[in-house]
Amino acid sequence: MSTETIGEKLRELREAKELPLRKVAALLDIDVAILSKMERGERKLSKDIVLKLADIYGHNPDELLVLFLSDKIMYEIQDEDLGEKALKVAEKKVKYLKANKNK
Amino acid sequence: MSTETIGEKLRELREAKELPLRKVAALLDIDVAILSKMERGERKLSKDIVLKLADIYGHNPDELLVLFLSDKIMYEIQDEDLGEKALKVAEKKVKYLKANKNK
DNA sequence: CTAACTTTGACACTTATTGTCAATAGAAAG
DNA sequence: CTTTCTATTGACAATAAGTGTCAAAGTTAG
């Protein structure tokens, strides 16, 4: 499933390694409470934390970053009827920018 | 072009009607400075303001909302190499949620 | 029960966002 | 050049949002 959130994915990875929040939080040098909340989507993650966790869990960082970014996108369009249309327009914009990045 | 920003579009609409910032700002009950900055992308717009402007300019609100939302999305993925992938994953998530909205 | 792990909520602190205002700049008209 | 209307800019205070820290309470396994 790619419908899971970055938090859910990170919890899966941590539990697969059988690492307690305590140890991972220590490696990240943050409070256990914050990491707990991040995994449950109660606190926002940062790109920096996501990359560090990819390293700690030995997981592909790009996959986690995509989940992280798509979560941020979902947050912007949640409950919006026009969300899907907005995503398509955003794709057009990205492609347009990529095609004209030299200018 | 759908590559324009919501701010640029709103300025176009206002100038097409030959309305000064002063008058539109009065209708919105906000400061002229804020409206000026919103049109130039220096301040964030709110959904509420966008809808009021659609009404003032007699323009399709959905089209403006899509531009507004896609701008917010673009802001989240700007400068990200994985932006396009994240958009596709977000689309999947939206479709998944829509298919399971009854549950 | 005890011990390790996790969740929750309160709090102070910092950063971002917002509204208000006045000064400045630009263009058109007399 | 001066007046007038319009738009931009930057400073400021007020508010909201995000962050880190801590302790208490809940959960689970032995």
Coordinates of C-alpha atoms (C1' of nucleotides) in Angstrom, one line a residue:
Chain A
M1 CA 0.0 0.0 0.0
S2 CA 1.2 3.4 -0.8
T3 CA -1.8 4.9 0.9
E4 CA -0.1 4.8 4.3
T5 CA 1.3 7.9 5.9
I6 CA 5.0 8.5 6.5
G7 CA 4.4 8.1 10.2
E8 CA 2.8 4.7 9.8
K9 CA 5.7 3.6 7.5
L10 CA 8.3 4.8 10.0
R11 CA 6.6 2.9 12.8
E12 CA 6.6 -0.3 10.7
L13 CA 10.3 0.1 10.0
R14 CA 11.1 0.7 13.6
E15 CA 9.1 -2.3 14.8
A16 CA 10.6 -4.5 12.1
K17 CA 14.0 -3.7 13.6
E18 CA 12.6 -4.1 17.1
L19 CA 14.0 -0.8 18.2
P20 CA 12.3 1.1 21.1
L21 CA 11.4 4.7 20.7
R22 CA 13.9 5.4 23.4
K23 CA 16.9 4.2 21.4
V24 CA 15.8 5.8 18.1
A25 CA 15.0 9.1 19.8
A26 CA 18.5 9.0 21.4
L27 CA 20.1 8.5 17.9
L28 CA 18.1 11.5 16.6
D29 CA 18.8 13.4 19.8
I30 CA 15.1 14.3 20.3
D31 CA 12.7 13.6 23.0
V32 CA 10.9 10.2 23.0
A33 CA 7.5 12.0 23.2
I34 CA 8.2 13.9 20.0
L35 CA 9.1 10.7 18.1
S36 CA 6.0 9.0 19.4
K37 CA 3.9 11.8 18.2
M38 CA 5.6 11.9 14.8
E39 CA 4.9 8.3 14.2
R40 CA 1.2 8.8 15.0
G41 CA 0.9 12.0 12.9
E42 CA 0.4 14.2 15.8
R43 CA 3.6 16.2 15.2
K44 CA 5.0 17.2 11.8
L45 CA 8.2 15.5 10.6
S46 CA 11.0 17.4 9.0
K47 CA 12.9 16.3 5.9
D48 CA 16.0 16.1 8.0
I49 CA 14.5 13.7 10.5
V50 CA 13.1 11.5 7.7
L51 CA 16.6 11.2 6.1
K52 CA 18.2 10.3 9.4
L53 CA 15.5 7.6 10.0
A54 CA 16.1 6.2 6.5
D55 CA 19.7 5.9 7.5
I56 CA 19.0 4.4 10.9
Y57 CA 16.6 1.8 9.5
G58 CA 18.7 1.2 6.4
H59 CA 15.8 2.0 4.2
N60 CA 15.6 3.7 0.8
P61 CA 15.5 7.5 1.6
D62 CA 13.7 8.4 -1.6
E63 CA 10.8 6.2 -0.9
L64 CA 10.4 7.8 2.5
L65 CA 10.8 11.3 1.1
V66 CA 8.1 10.7 -1.4
L67 CA 5.8 9.5 1.4
F68 CA 6.7 12.5 3.5
L69 CA 6.1 15.0 0.6
S70 CA 2.8 13.4 -0.4
D71 CA 1.6 13.6 3.2
K72 CA 2.3 17.4 3.1
I73 CA 0.4 17.6 -0.2
M74 CA -2.5 15.7 1.3
Y75 CA -2.6 18.0 4.2
E76 CA -3.1 21.0 1.9
I77 CA -6.0 19.5 -0.1
Q78 CA -7.7 17.4 2.6
D79 CA -11.5 17.8 2.5
E80 CA -11.2 19.8 -0.7
D81 CA -13.5 18.7 -3.5
L82 CA -11.2 20.2 -6.0
G83 CA -8.1 18.5 -4.6
E84 CA -7.7 16.1 -7.5
K85 CA -8.0 18.9 -10.1
A86 CA -5.5 20.9 -8.1
L87 CA -3.0 18.0 -8.2
K88 CA -3.3 17.8 -12.0
V89 CA -2.7 21.5 -12.4
A90 CA 0.3 21.2 -10.0
E91 CA 1.7 18.5 -12.2
K92 CA 1.4 20.7 -15.2
K93 CA 3.2 23.4 -13.4
V94 CA 6.0 21.1 -12.4
K95 CA 6.4 19.9 -15.9
Y96 CA 6.3 23.5 -17.2
L97 CA 9.0 24.5 -14.8
K98 CA 11.2 21.6 -15.6
A99 CA 10.9 22.3 -19.3
N100 CA 11.9 25.9 -18.7
K101 CA 14.4 25.5 -15.9
N102 CA 17.2 26.7 -18.2
K103 CA 15.6 30.1 -18.9
Chain B
M1 CA -1.7 29.2 -19.5
S2 CA -2.6 27.3 -16.3
T3 CA 1.0 27.9 -15.1
E4 CA 0.2 31.3 -13.7
T5 CA -0.2 31.8 -10.0
I6 CA -3.4 32.6 -8.2
G7 CA -2.0 36.1 -7.5
E8 CA -1.2 36.8 -11.1
K9 CA -4.7 35.6 -12.1
L10 CA -6.4 37.8 -9.6
R11 CA -4.4 40.9 -10.7
E12 CA -5.5 40.1 -14.3
L13 CA -9.1 40.0 -13.3
R14 CA -8.9 43.2 -11.3
E15 CA -7.2 45.1 -14.1
A16 CA -9.7 43.8 -16.6
K17 CA -12.4 45.3 -14.5
E18 CA -10.3 48.5 -14.0
L19 CA -10.8 48.4 -10.3
P20 CA -8.1 49.9 -8.1
L21 CA -6.7 48.0 -5.1
R22 CA -8.3 50.6 -2.9
K23 CA -11.8 49.7 -3.9
V24 CA -11.3 45.9 -3.9
A25 CA -9.6 46.1 -0.6
A26 CA -12.5 48.1 0.8
L27 CA -15.0 45.4 -0.4
L28 CA -12.9 42.7 1.2
D29 CA -12.4 44.9 4.3
I30 CA -8.7 44.4 4.3
D31 CA -5.7 46.8 4.0
V32 CA -4.6 47.8 0.5
A33 CA -1.1 46.8 1.3
I34 CA -2.2 43.2 2.0
L35 CA -4.1 42.9 -1.2
S36 CA -1.1 44.3 -3.1
K37 CA 1.2 41.7 -1.5
M38 CA -1.3 38.9 -2.2
E39 CA -1.4 39.7 -5.9
R40 CA 2.3 39.6 -6.0
G41 CA 2.7 36.4 -4.0
E42 CA 4.3 38.1 -1.1
R43 CA 1.5 37.2 1.3
K44 CA -0.6 34.0 1.4
L45 CA -4.2 34.1 0.3
S46 CA -7.0 32.4 2.2
K47 CA -9.7 30.3 0.7
D48 CA -12.2 32.8 2.0
I49 CA -10.5 35.8 0.2
V50 CA -10.3 33.8 -3.0
L51 CA -14.1 33.1 -3.0
K52 CA -14.9 36.7 -2.2
L53 CA -12.8 37.9 -5.1
A54 CA -14.4 35.4 -7.4
D55 CA -17.7 37.0 -6.5
I56 CA -16.4 40.5 -6.8
Y57 CA -14.9 39.8 -10.3
G58 CA -17.8 37.6 -11.4
H59 CA -15.4 34.8 -12.1
N60 CA -15.8 31.0 -11.8
P61 CA -14.8 30.3 -8.2
D62 CA -13.8 26.7 -8.8
E63 CA -11.2 27.8 -11.4
L64 CA -9.7 30.2 -8.8
L65 CA -9.8 27.6 -6.1
V66 CA -7.9 25.1 -8.2
L67 CA -5.2 27.7 -8.9
F68 CA -5.1 28.6 -5.2
L69 CA -4.8 25.0 -4.1
S70 CA -2.2 24.1 -6.8
D71 CA -0.1 27.1 -5.6
K72 CA -0.1 25.7 -2.1
I73 CA 0.9 22.3 -3.4
M74 CA 3.7 23.8 -5.5
Y75 CA 4.9 25.6 -2.4
E76 CA 5.3 22.3 -0.6
I77 CA 7.3 20.6 -3.4
Q78 CA 9.3 23.4 -4.7
D79 CA 12.9 22.6 -5.3
E80 CA 12.2 18.9 -4.5
D81 CA 13.5 16.4 -7.0
L82 CA 10.9 14.0 -5.9
G83 CA 8.0 16.4 -6.3
E84 CA 6.5 14.8 -9.3
K85 CA 6.6 11.4 -7.7
A86 CA 5.0 12.8 -4.6
L87 CA 2.2 14.3 -6.7
K88 CA 1.5 10.9 -8.2
V89 CA 1.4 9.2 -4.8
A90 CA -0.9 12.0 -3.5
E91 CA -3.2 11.3 -6.4
K92 CA -3.3 7.6 -5.5
K93 CA -4.1 8.5 -1.9
V94 CA -6.9 10.9 -2.9
K95 CA -8.4 8.2 -5.1
Y96 CA -8.1 5.6 -2.4
L97 CA -9.8 7.9 0.1
K98 CA -12.6 8.7 -2.3
A99 CA -13.2 5.0 -3.0
N100 CA -13.4 4.3 0.7
K101 CA -15.1 7.5 2.0
N102 CA -18.1 5.5 3.0
K103 CA -16.2 3.3 5.5
Chain C
dC1 C1' 4.0 -6.5 41.1
dT2 C1' 8.0 -4.7 38.5
dA3 C1' 10.2 -2.9 34.6
dA4 C1' 10.4 -1.3 30.0
dC5 C1' 7.9 1.0 26.7
dT6 C1' 4.6 4.3 25.1
dT7 C1' 1.2 7.9 25.2
dT8 C1' -0.7 12.1 26.9
dG9 C1' -1.1 16.8 28.4
dA10 C1' 0.8 20.9 30.4
dC11 C1' 4.2 24.5 29.9
dA12 C1' 7.3 27.7 28.3
dC13 C1' 9.9 29.1 24.2
dT14 C1' 10.6 30.2 19.5
dT15 C1' 9.2 31.0 14.9
dA16 C1' 5.6 32.3 11.4
dT17 C1' 1.9 34.6 10.1
dT18 C1' -1.2 38.5 10.2
dG19 C1' -3.1 43.2 10.5
dT20 C1' -2.1 48.1 10.8
dC21 C1' 0.2 52.1 9.5
dA22 C1' 3.1 55.5 7.5
dA23 C1' 6.6 56.6 4.2
dT24 C1' 8.0 56.1 -0.5
dA25 C1' 7.6 55.6 -5.4
dG26 C1' 5.3 55.9 -9.9
dA27 C1' 2.2 57.7 -13.3
dA28 C1' -1.2 60.9 -15.1
dA29 C1' -3.1 65.6 -15.4
dG30 C1' -3.2 70.3 -14.9
Chain D
dC1 C1' 6.5 71.6 -10.9
dT2 C1' 2.6 70.4 -8.0
dT3 C1' -1.4 67.8 -7.1
dT4 C1' -3.8 63.6 -7.1
dC5 C1' -4.6 58.9 -7.4
dT6 C1' -2.5 54.4 -7.2
dA7 C1' 0.7 51.0 -5.8
dT8 C1' 4.7 49.3 -3.2
dT9 C1' 7.7 48.8 0.7
dG10 C1' 9.2 48.2 5.3
dA11 C1' 8.6 48.7 10.3
dC12 C1' 5.9 47.3 14.1
dA13 C1' 2.9 45.0 17.3
dA14 C1' -0.5 41.3 18.0
dT15 C1' -1.7 36.7 17.2
dA16 C1' -1.3 32.0 15.9
dA17 C1' 1.4 28.0 15.0
dG18 C1' 5.1 25.0 15.7
dT19 C1' 8.8 23.1 18.9
dG20 C1' 11.3 21.2 22.9
dT21 C1' 11.0 19.6 27.7
dC22 C1' 9.1 17.4 31.3
dA23 C1' 6.3 14.5 34.4
dA24 C1' 2.3 11.7 35.0
dA25 C1' -0.4 8.1 33.4
dG26 C1' -1.4 4.1 30.5
dT27 C1' 0.1 -0.4 28.3
dT28 C1' 2.4 -4.6 27.9
dA29 C1' 5.5 -8.5 29.0
dG30 C1' 7.8 -11.3 32.4

